[in-house]
Coordinates of C-alpha atoms in Angstrom, one line a residue:
M135 CA -13.0 -21.5 9.5
W136 CA -15.0 -18.8 11.1
K137 CA -13.4 -19.5 14.3
F138 CA -10.0 -18.7 12.7
I139 CA -11.4 -15.4 11.2
V140 CA -13.1 -14.2 14.6
R141 CA -9.9 -15.2 16.6
R142 CA -7.8 -13.1 14.2
L143 CA -10.1 -10.2 14.3
L144 CA -10.1 -10.3 18.2
I145 CA -6.2 -9.9 17.8
T146 CA -6.5 -7.5 15.3
M147 CA -8.9 -4.9 17.4
P148 CA -6.0 -4.5 20.2
Q149 CA -3.3 -3.9 17.7
I150 CA -5.5 -1.0 16.2
V151 CA -6.1 0.4 19.8
L152 CA -2.2 0.1 20.4
L153 CA -1.3 1.7 17.2
S154 CA -3.9 4.6 17.9
I155 CA -2.3 5.1 21.3
L156 CA 1.4 5.1 19.7
V157 CA 0.2 7.4 17.1
F158 CA -1.2 10.0 19.3
I159 CA 2.0 10.0 21.7
M160 CA 4.3 10.6 18.8
A161 CA 1.9 13.3 17.7
Q162 CA 2.2 14.9 21.0
L163 CA 5.9 14.8 20.7
M164 CA 5.8 16.9 17.6
P165 CA 6.4 20.7 17.5
G166 CA 3.0 22.5 17.9
D167 CA -0.4 21.0 18.3
A168 CA -4.0 20.9 16.8
L169 CA -4.0 24.7 17.3
S170 CA -0.9 25.5 15.5
G171 CA -1.7 27.4 12.3
L172 CA -5.4 27.9 13.1
I173 CA -4.9 31.3 14.8
D174 CA -2.5 34.1 14.5
P175 CA 0.6 33.6 16.7
N176 CA 1.0 37.5 17.1
I177 CA -2.4 37.9 19.0
D178 CA -2.7 38.2 22.7
P179 CA -0.9 35.2 24.5
A180 CA -4.0 35.1 27.1
A181 CA -6.5 34.7 24.0
I182 CA -4.2 31.9 22.9
E183 CA -4.3 30.1 25.9
E184 CA -8.1 30.4 26.4
Q185 CA -8.5 28.8 22.9
R186 CA -6.0 26.0 24.1
E187 CA -8.2 25.6 27.3
K188 CA -11.4 25.7 25.2
L189 CA -10.0 22.7 23.0
G190 CA -8.8 20.8 25.9
L191 CA -5.2 20.9 25.1
N192 CA -4.3 21.5 28.4
D193 CA -5.7 18.1 29.7
P194 CA -3.8 15.2 30.6
W195 CA -2.8 13.3 27.5
Y196 CA -5.3 10.3 28.3
V197 CA -8.0 12.7 28.3
Q198 CA -6.9 14.3 25.1
Y199 CA -6.6 10.7 23.6
T200 CA -10.1 9.8 24.7
D201 CA -11.5 12.9 23.1
W202 CA -9.4 12.3 20.0
V203 CA -10.8 8.8 19.4
T204 CA -14.3 9.5 20.3
S205 CA -14.3 12.3 17.6
A206 CA -12.7 10.2 14.8
L207 CA -15.2 7.3 15.7
Q208 CA -17.7 10.1 14.7
G209 CA -15.9 11.2 11.5
D210 CA -14.4 14.2 13.1
L211 CA -10.7 14.0 12.4
G212 CA -9.9 17.8 13.2
Q213 CA -9.4 20.9 10.9
S214 CA -6.4 21.1 8.5
F215 CA -4.9 24.7 8.8
R216 CA -3.1 24.6 5.6
F217 CA -6.1 23.6 3.4
K218 CA -8.6 25.2 5.8
M219 CA -10.9 22.4 5.5
P220 CA -12.1 19.4 7.6
V221 CA -9.5 16.5 7.6
S222 CA -12.1 13.9 7.0
E223 CA -13.0 15.7 3.8
L224 CA -9.5 16.3 2.6
I225 CA -8.5 12.6 3.2
G226 CA -11.8 11.6 1.4
Q227 CA -10.6 13.4 -2.0
R228 CA -7.2 12.2 -1.7
L229 CA -7.9 8.6 -0.8
V230 CA -9.7 8.0 -4.0
N231 CA -6.7 8.8 -6.0
T232 CA -4.5 6.8 -3.9
F233 CA -7.0 3.7 -4.2
W234 CA -6.8 4.0 -8.1
L235 CA -3.0 4.3 -8.1
S236 CA -2.8 1.3 -5.8
L237 CA -5.3 -0.9 -7.9
L238 CA -3.5 -0.2 -11.2
T239 CA -0.1 -0.8 -9.4
L240 CA -1.3 -4.3 -8.4
I241 CA -2.9 -5.1 -11.7
I242 CA 0.4 -4.3 -13.4
T243 CA 2.4 -6.2 -10.7
Y244 CA 0.6 -9.4 -11.2
L245 CA 0.5 -9.0 -15.1
I246 CA 4.2 -8.9 -15.2
A247 CA 5.0 -11.2 -12.2
I248 CA 3.0 -14.3 -12.7
P249 CA 4.5 -14.9 -16.4
L250 CA 8.0 -14.0 -15.5
G251 CA 7.8 -16.2 -12.3
I252 CA 6.3 -19.1 -14.0
T253 CA 8.7 -18.9 -16.8
S254 CA 11.7 -18.5 -14.6
G255 CA 10.7 -21.5 -12.1
R256 CA 9.9 -23.9 -14.9
Y257 CA 13.1 -23.4 -17.0
N258 CA 15.5 -22.6 -14.1
D259 CA 19.1 -22.5 -14.8
T260 CA 18.5 -21.7 -18.4
L261 CA 19.2 -18.4 -20.2
R262 CA 15.6 -16.9 -19.9
D263 CA 15.8 -17.6 -16.2
Q264 CA 19.2 -15.8 -16.0
L265 CA 17.5 -12.9 -17.7
I266 CA 14.6 -12.7 -15.5
N267 CA 17.0 -13.2 -12.3
G268 CA 19.0 -10.3 -13.7
Y269 CA 16.0 -8.1 -14.0
T270 CA 14.9 -9.1 -10.4
Y271 CA 18.4 -8.6 -8.9
I272 CA 18.4 -5.0 -10.5
G273 CA 15.0 -4.4 -9.1
F274 CA 16.1 -5.3 -5.4
A275 CA 19.3 -3.2 -5.9
T276 CA 17.4 0.0 -7.3
P277 CA 15.6 2.3 -4.7
L278 CA 12.1 3.1 -5.7
F279 CA 12.6 6.9 -5.5
I280 CA 15.8 6.8 -7.7
F281 CA 13.7 4.6 -10.3
A282 CA 10.8 6.8 -10.4
L283 CA 12.9 9.8 -11.0
V284 CA 14.5 8.2 -14.1
M285 CA 11.0 7.2 -15.3
L286 CA 9.7 10.7 -14.8
W287 CA 12.9 12.2 -16.5
A288 CA 12.8 9.6 -19.6
F289 CA 9.1 9.2 -20.4
G290 CA 7.7 12.6 -18.8
Y291 CA 10.3 15.2 -19.6
G292 CA 12.2 13.5 -22.2
L293 CA 9.8 11.8 -24.6
G294 CA 6.8 13.6 -23.3
W295 CA 4.8 10.6 -23.6
F296 CA 3.0 10.9 -20.1
P297 CA 2.1 13.9 -17.8
T298 CA 4.7 15.1 -15.3
G299 CA 2.2 15.8 -12.4
G300 CA -1.5 16.1 -11.1
S301 CA -4.1 13.5 -11.5
V302 CA -6.2 15.0 -14.2
E303 CA -6.1 17.6 -17.0
P304 CA -7.5 21.1 -15.8
G305 CA -10.8 22.1 -17.5
L306 CA -12.2 18.8 -18.2
E307 CA -15.8 17.8 -17.4
P308 CA -16.0 15.2 -14.5
G309 CA -17.4 11.9 -15.8
S310 CA -16.6 12.6 -19.4
F311 CA -14.7 10.3 -21.7
A312 CA -11.9 12.8 -22.1
Y313 CA -11.6 13.2 -18.3
I314 CA -11.7 9.3 -17.5
M315 CA -8.9 8.9 -20.3
S316 CA -6.8 12.0 -18.8
K317 CA -7.1 10.1 -15.3
V318 CA -6.0 7.1 -16.5
N319 CA -2.9 9.0 -18.4
H320 CA -1.9 10.6 -15.3
L321 CA -2.1 7.2 -13.4
L322 CA 0.0 5.1 -16.0
L323 CA 3.6 6.4 -15.3
P324 CA 3.3 6.3 -11.6
A325 CA 1.8 2.8 -11.5
I326 CA 4.1 1.4 -14.0
S327 CA 7.1 3.0 -12.0
M328 CA 6.2 1.5 -8.7
A329 CA 5.1 -2.0 -10.3
L330 CA 8.4 -2.8 -12.1
I331 CA 10.3 -2.4 -8.7
T332 CA 7.7 -4.3 -6.4
T333 CA 7.1 -7.1 -8.8
V334 CA 10.6 -8.3 -8.2
N335 CA 9.5 -9.9 -4.8
T336 CA 6.7 -11.9 -6.3
V337 CA 8.8 -13.1 -9.3
Q338 CA 11.3 -14.5 -7.0
Y339 CA 8.6 -15.8 -4.5
L340 CA 6.8 -17.8 -7.3
R341 CA 9.9 -18.8 -8.9
S342 CA 11.2 -20.6 -5.7
E343 CA 7.7 -22.1 -4.9
I344 CA 7.6 -23.7 -8.6
I345 CA 11.1 -24.9 -8.3
D346 CA 10.3 -26.6 -4.7
T347 CA 7.0 -27.9 -6.0
K348 CA 8.6 -29.6 -8.8
Q349 CA 10.4 -31.9 -6.4
K350 CA 7.4 -33.0 -4.4
D351 CA 6.2 -36.7 -4.4
F352 CA 2.9 -35.9 -6.1
V353 CA 4.5 -34.1 -9.1
L354 CA 7.0 -37.4 -9.2
T355 CA 4.1 -39.4 -9.1
A356 CA 2.2 -37.8 -11.6
R357 CA 5.3 -37.9 -14.1
A358 CA 5.8 -41.7 -13.1
K359 CA 2.1 -42.6 -14.1
G360 CA 2.7 -41.2 -17.8
A361 CA 1.1 -37.8 -17.4
S362 CA 2.6 -35.4 -19.8
E363 CA 4.9 -32.6 -19.0
S364 CA 2.4 -29.8 -19.8
R365 CA -0.2 -31.6 -17.9
V366 CA 1.9 -32.0 -14.8
Y367 CA 2.9 -28.2 -15.0
R368 CA -0.9 -27.1 -15.7
R369 CA -2.6 -29.3 -13.2
H370 CA -0.1 -29.9 -10.4
I371 CA 2.9 -27.5 -10.5
F372 CA 1.2 -24.1 -11.4
R373 CA -1.9 -24.7 -9.3
N374 CA 0.1 -25.4 -6.0
S375 CA 2.4 -22.9 -6.5
L376 CA 0.2 -20.0 -7.2
L377 CA -1.7 -20.6 -3.8
P378 CA 1.0 -18.6 -1.8
I379 CA 1.0 -16.0 -4.0
A380 CA -2.7 -15.4 -3.3
A381 CA -1.6 -15.3 0.3
Y382 CA 0.9 -12.9 -0.5
F383 CA -1.6 -10.5 -1.9
G384 CA -2.3 -8.6 1.6
F385 CA 1.2 -7.9 2.1
E386 CA 1.4 -6.5 -1.4
I387 CA -1.1 -4.0 -0.2
T388 CA 0.9 -3.1 2.9
G389 CA 4.0 -2.7 0.7
L390 CA 2.3 -0.2 -1.5
I391 CA 1.7 2.2 1.6
G392 CA 5.2 3.0 1.6
G393 CA 5.6 3.1 -2.3
T394 CA 2.8 5.7 -2.6
V395 CA 4.6 8.1 -0.2
F396 CA 7.6 8.2 -2.6
I397 CA 5.8 7.9 -5.9
E398 CA 3.0 10.4 -5.1
T399 CA 5.6 12.9 -4.1
I400 CA 7.8 12.4 -7.2
F401 CA 5.0 12.6 -9.6
S402 CA 3.1 15.4 -7.7
Y403 CA 0.2 13.1 -7.9
P404 CA -2.5 14.3 -5.3
G405 CA -3.0 11.2 -3.1
M406 CA -2.4 10.2 0.5
G407 CA 1.2 9.9 0.3
L408 CA 1.8 13.5 -1.0
L409 CA -0.6 14.8 1.4
F410 CA 1.4 12.9 4.2
M411 CA 4.8 14.7 3.1
E412 CA 3.2 18.0 2.7
S413 CA 1.5 17.8 6.2
V414 CA 4.6 16.8 7.8
L415 CA 6.8 19.7 6.2
Q416 CA 4.0 22.2 7.1
R417 CA 3.4 20.5 10.7
D418 CA -0.1 19.9 10.0
Y419 CA -0.8 18.3 13.2
S420 CA -4.4 17.1 12.6
V421 CA -3.5 15.8 8.9
V422 CA -0.2 13.9 10.1
T423 CA -1.9 12.0 13.0
S424 CA -4.9 11.0 10.8
V425 CA -2.9 9.8 7.9
V426 CA -0.4 8.0 9.9
L427 CA -3.3 6.3 11.7
L428 CA -5.0 5.3 8.5
F429 CA -1.9 4.0 6.9
G430 CA -1.1 1.6 10.2
I431 CA -4.8 0.4 10.0
A432 CA -4.3 -0.3 6.2
S433 CA -1.1 -2.4 7.1
I434 CA -2.8 -4.4 9.9
L435 CA -5.7 -5.0 7.7
G436 CA -3.4 -6.2 4.9
A437 CA -1.9 -8.7 7.3
L438 CA -5.4 -9.8 8.4
L439 CA -6.5 -10.2 4.7
S440 CA -3.2 -12.3 4.1
D441 CA -3.8 -14.8 6.9
I442 CA -7.6 -15.1 5.9
I443 CA -6.8 -15.9 2.4
L444 CA -3.9 -18.2 3.4
S445 CA -6.4 -20.1 5.7
L446 CA -8.5 -20.5 2.6
V447 CA -6.1 -22.0 0.6
D448 CA -4.1 -23.9 3.1
P449 CA -6.5 -25.5 5.8
R450 CA -3.5 -26.7 7.9
I451 CA -3.0 -23.2 9.4
R452 CA -6.5 -22.8 10.7
I453 CA -6.9 -22.5 14.4
K454 CA -9.2 -25.3 15.8

C-alpha cells in the first residue's frame, strides 16, 4: 500500500512542476506583466524601465521562473495592483469562502445522489427509475451557469428566500450566532444550485454500478442460498456498489473547481472563482498566475486522492 502511495507521489511531483512551467509561460503571453498597474504609466519611461530591471522582468524567462517559484515556496506570490495587498493574503481570505462552499456542495451532492442512485439501480426500468433518469438527463443537458441564473432569479430575486450576493450580512460581529447563520444563508443557494447539477454524474454512476453488481455470481449465489432480498441488497449489492463512489470523491473535488468559477461569479460570492474572473478582466497578473496554479494543483491532488481511495477499496489496482 505504501509503495503505491509513494510511487503516485513521485509521479505527482513532476506533474506539479510541469504545471507551474505551463502556467508561467502562459502568463508571460498575457498583455502586461507583474509591474502592470503598480506604477503610473504616464511617468518617465526611463523610470519604468529602471523598475523593470530592478524586478528582474528583463531577465530570461527561465531566470524569472526560478525567481517566481522560489518566492512562491516562501509564501510570496507577489502584489495585487487591484486590491493593493499581497496575493498570498488575498488568496487566504478568498480560499476560506471557497472551501466552505465546496464542502457544503459535496455534502448536498451526496445526500441527493446516493438515495437517488440506489433507488434507480434497485428498481431499474420502473416508473421511479424513469423519473430519476429524466432528472439526470435534464441535468446533463442544462449548463451550470444557466441553471444558476434561474435559481438566482427564482429564489433570490423572485421569492426573496436567499441573499443575492456576498458571503455575509454587513455589520455583524464575526463569531456571533447571527454572523454564522448569515454565512450559512449566503452559502445555501450557490451550493444547492451547483449540487443539483453536479449530482447527476454520481446518480448515473451509482445506478450503473448497482445494476451491474446485481448480475454478479456472488449475488446470484446469495439468492440461491435463500438469503432475503433486503439482506442481498444491504450486505452484498449496496456495499460493493458504493466502493467506486468513494474513489470518485477525488474527481468530485476536481469538478468543483470549474463549477465555483461560474457559481461565485453569478452569485457575487467572494471566493477563488470570482477572484479569478475579476483578475482576468483587470489583468491582475500576479493574482491570475497564483490562482490558476492553485486550481491546477488542486486538480492534481484530487486525482491523487481518488487513486489512493480506490487502492484502499480495491487492492487489485495496487502497484507491487
